[in-house]
């Protein structure tokens, strides 16, 4: 089975579980009344395993749309499996912070350093 060499998740929606999900994403992906099994199936933190590639995450702590807890869920799942994972919480930047030079610059610099640590 194929696997990505690495993943970079920037203000990701990781979970479909309430109250931590992004409501619009959950509704668009799963419908208005998804079953608990469907919610678990599409909650990435529930599927971290030894096959999960090295991961880089970044999230602004003041993100008003996607709770930063999403990134922490994935990071915690990776560290529980002793996987290579880096999480860069940004104090400010909102959503999307790629449009804000200070936040995006910090994220971009950390991401490039992390890629270098992988030998890429």
Tab-separated table of C-alpha atoms in Angstrom:
chain	number	residue	atom	x	y	z
A	1	UNK	CA	0.000	0.000	0.000
A	2	UNK	CA	1.278	3.438	-0.911
A	3	UNK	CA	1.857	6.144	1.675
A	4	UNK	CA	2.810	9.805	1.484
A	5	UNK	CA	6.405	10.661	2.438
A	6	UNK	CA	5.128	13.462	4.707
A	7	UNK	CA	2.076	15.616	5.372
A	8	UNK	CA	1.769	19.320	6.119
A	9	UNK	CA	-1.510	20.299	7.743
A	10	UNK	CA	-2.170	24.023	8.006
A	11	UNK	CA	-5.214	24.965	10.148
A	12	UNK	CA	-6.675	21.517	9.435
A	13	UNK	CA	-10.094	20.144	10.185
A	14	UNK	CA	-9.008	16.867	11.813
A	15	UNK	CA	-12.058	15.688	13.678
A	16	UNK	CA	-15.710	15.418	12.806
A	17	UNK	CA	-16.628	15.083	16.479
A	18	UNK	CA	-18.603	17.846	18.154
A	19	UNK	CA	-17.832	20.406	19.483
A	20	UNK	CA	-14.313	20.500	18.010
A	21	UNK	CA	-15.113	20.118	14.330
A	22	UNK	CA	-15.743	22.862	11.810
A	23	UNK	CA	-19.532	22.702	11.433
A	24	UNK	CA	-19.687	23.542	7.722
A	25	UNK	CA	-17.027	20.965	6.824
A	26	UNK	CA	-18.811	18.297	8.857
A	27	UNK	CA	-22.184	19.066	7.295
A	28	UNK	CA	-20.797	19.183	3.729
A	29	UNK	CA	-18.854	15.935	4.137
A	30	UNK	CA	-21.176	13.874	6.298
A	31	UNK	CA	-24.646	15.401	5.994
A	32	UNK	CA	-26.818	16.928	8.694
A	33	UNK	CA	-27.221	13.861	10.909
A	34	UNK	CA	-24.212	11.545	10.471
A	35	UNK	CA	-24.051	8.271	12.336
A	36	UNK	CA	-21.426	7.882	15.075
A	37	UNK	CA	-19.652	5.325	12.855
A	38	UNK	CA	-19.421	7.840	9.989
A	39	UNK	CA	-18.125	10.544	12.346
A	40	UNK	CA	-15.400	8.173	13.581
A	41	UNK	CA	-14.560	7.088	10.032
A	42	UNK	CA	-13.840	10.683	9.010
A	43	UNK	CA	-12.060	11.803	12.198
A	44	UNK	CA	-8.385	11.574	11.268
A	45	UNK	CA	-7.116	11.486	14.863
A	46	UNK	CA	-8.859	8.101	15.242
A	47	UNK	CA	-6.800	6.579	12.403
A	48	UNK	CA	-3.223	7.501	13.281
A	49	UNK	CA	-1.043	4.399	13.137
A	50	UNK	CA	2.516	3.297	12.459
A	51	UNK	CA	1.701	3.971	8.766
A	52	UNK	CA	1.023	7.683	9.363
A	53	UNK	CA	3.762	9.682	7.628
A	54	UNK	CA	5.856	12.346	9.362
A	55	UNK	CA	3.568	15.302	9.962
A	56	UNK	CA	3.883	19.072	10.320
A	57	UNK	CA	0.949	21.044	11.687
A	58	UNK	CA	0.384	24.730	12.225
A	59	UNK	CA	-2.648	26.530	13.571
A	60	UNK	CA	-3.323	30.064	14.784
A	61	UNK	CA	-4.565	29.981	18.359
A	62	UNK	CA	-7.045	32.746	17.528
A	63	UNK	CA	-8.583	30.860	14.572
A	64	UNK	CA	-12.311	31.735	14.754
A	65	UNK	CA	-13.410	29.038	12.282
A	66	UNK	CA	-11.485	25.831	12.977
A	67	UNK	CA	-10.712	25.226	16.637
A	68	UNK	CA	-6.948	24.847	17.203
A	69	UNK	CA	-7.795	21.725	19.220
A	70	UNK	CA	-8.026	19.980	15.831
A	71	UNK	CA	-4.273	20.249	15.352
A	72	UNK	CA	-3.630	19.208	18.939
A	73	UNK	CA	-5.778	16.077	18.500
A	74	UNK	CA	-3.663	14.935	15.567
A	75	UNK	CA	-0.382	15.930	17.200
A	76	UNK	CA	-1.289	14.064	20.405
A	77	UNK	CA	-2.302	10.973	18.426
A	78	UNK	CA	1.024	11.062	16.567
A	79	UNK	CA	3.092	11.481	19.711
A	80	UNK	CA	1.148	8.677	21.426
A	81	UNK	CA	2.291	6.438	18.554
A	82	UNK	CA	5.838	7.845	18.766
A	83	UNK	CA	5.631	9.225	15.260
A	84	UNK	CA	7.621	12.116	13.906
A	85	UNK	CA	5.370	15.149	14.224
A	86	UNK	CA	5.861	18.863	14.759
A	87	UNK	CA	3.170	21.324	15.780
A	88	UNK	CA	3.636	25.076	15.451
A	89	UNK	CA	0.910	26.981	17.300
A	90	UNK	CA	0.837	30.615	16.237
A	91	UNK	CA	-0.355	33.133	18.841
A	92	UNK	CA	-2.244	35.148	16.205
A	93	UNK	CA	-3.177	34.957	12.572
A	94	UNK	CA	-6.799	33.874	12.487
A	95	UNK	CA	-8.082	31.936	9.507
A	96	UNK	CA	-6.666	31.906	6.912
A	97	UNK	CA	-3.329	33.106	8.219
A	98	UNK	CA	-1.591	32.514	4.880
A	99	UNK	CA	-2.880	35.967	3.975
A	100	UNK	CA	-1.127	37.554	6.966
A	101	UNK	CA	2.613	38.016	6.334
A	102	UNK	CA	3.808	37.741	9.952
A	103	UNK	CA	1.938	34.519	10.721
A	104	UNK	CA	2.561	32.987	7.310
A	105	UNK	CA	6.256	33.875	7.461
A	106	UNK	CA	6.676	32.098	10.802
A	107	UNK	CA	4.785	29.047	9.545
A	108	UNK	CA	6.668	28.945	6.256
A	109	UNK	CA	10.063	29.222	7.975
A	110	UNK	CA	9.229	26.446	10.453
A	111	UNK	CA	7.856	24.247	7.662
A	112	UNK	CA	11.009	24.693	5.578
A	113	UNK	CA	13.217	23.849	8.584
A	114	UNK	CA	11.100	20.766	9.245
A	115	UNK	CA	11.345	19.646	5.615
A	116	UNK	CA	15.117	20.108	5.856
A	117	UNK	CA	15.180	17.898	8.938
A	118	UNK	CA	13.598	15.167	6.795
A	119	UNK	CA	16.354	15.586	4.245
A	120	UNK	CA	14.088	17.225	1.685
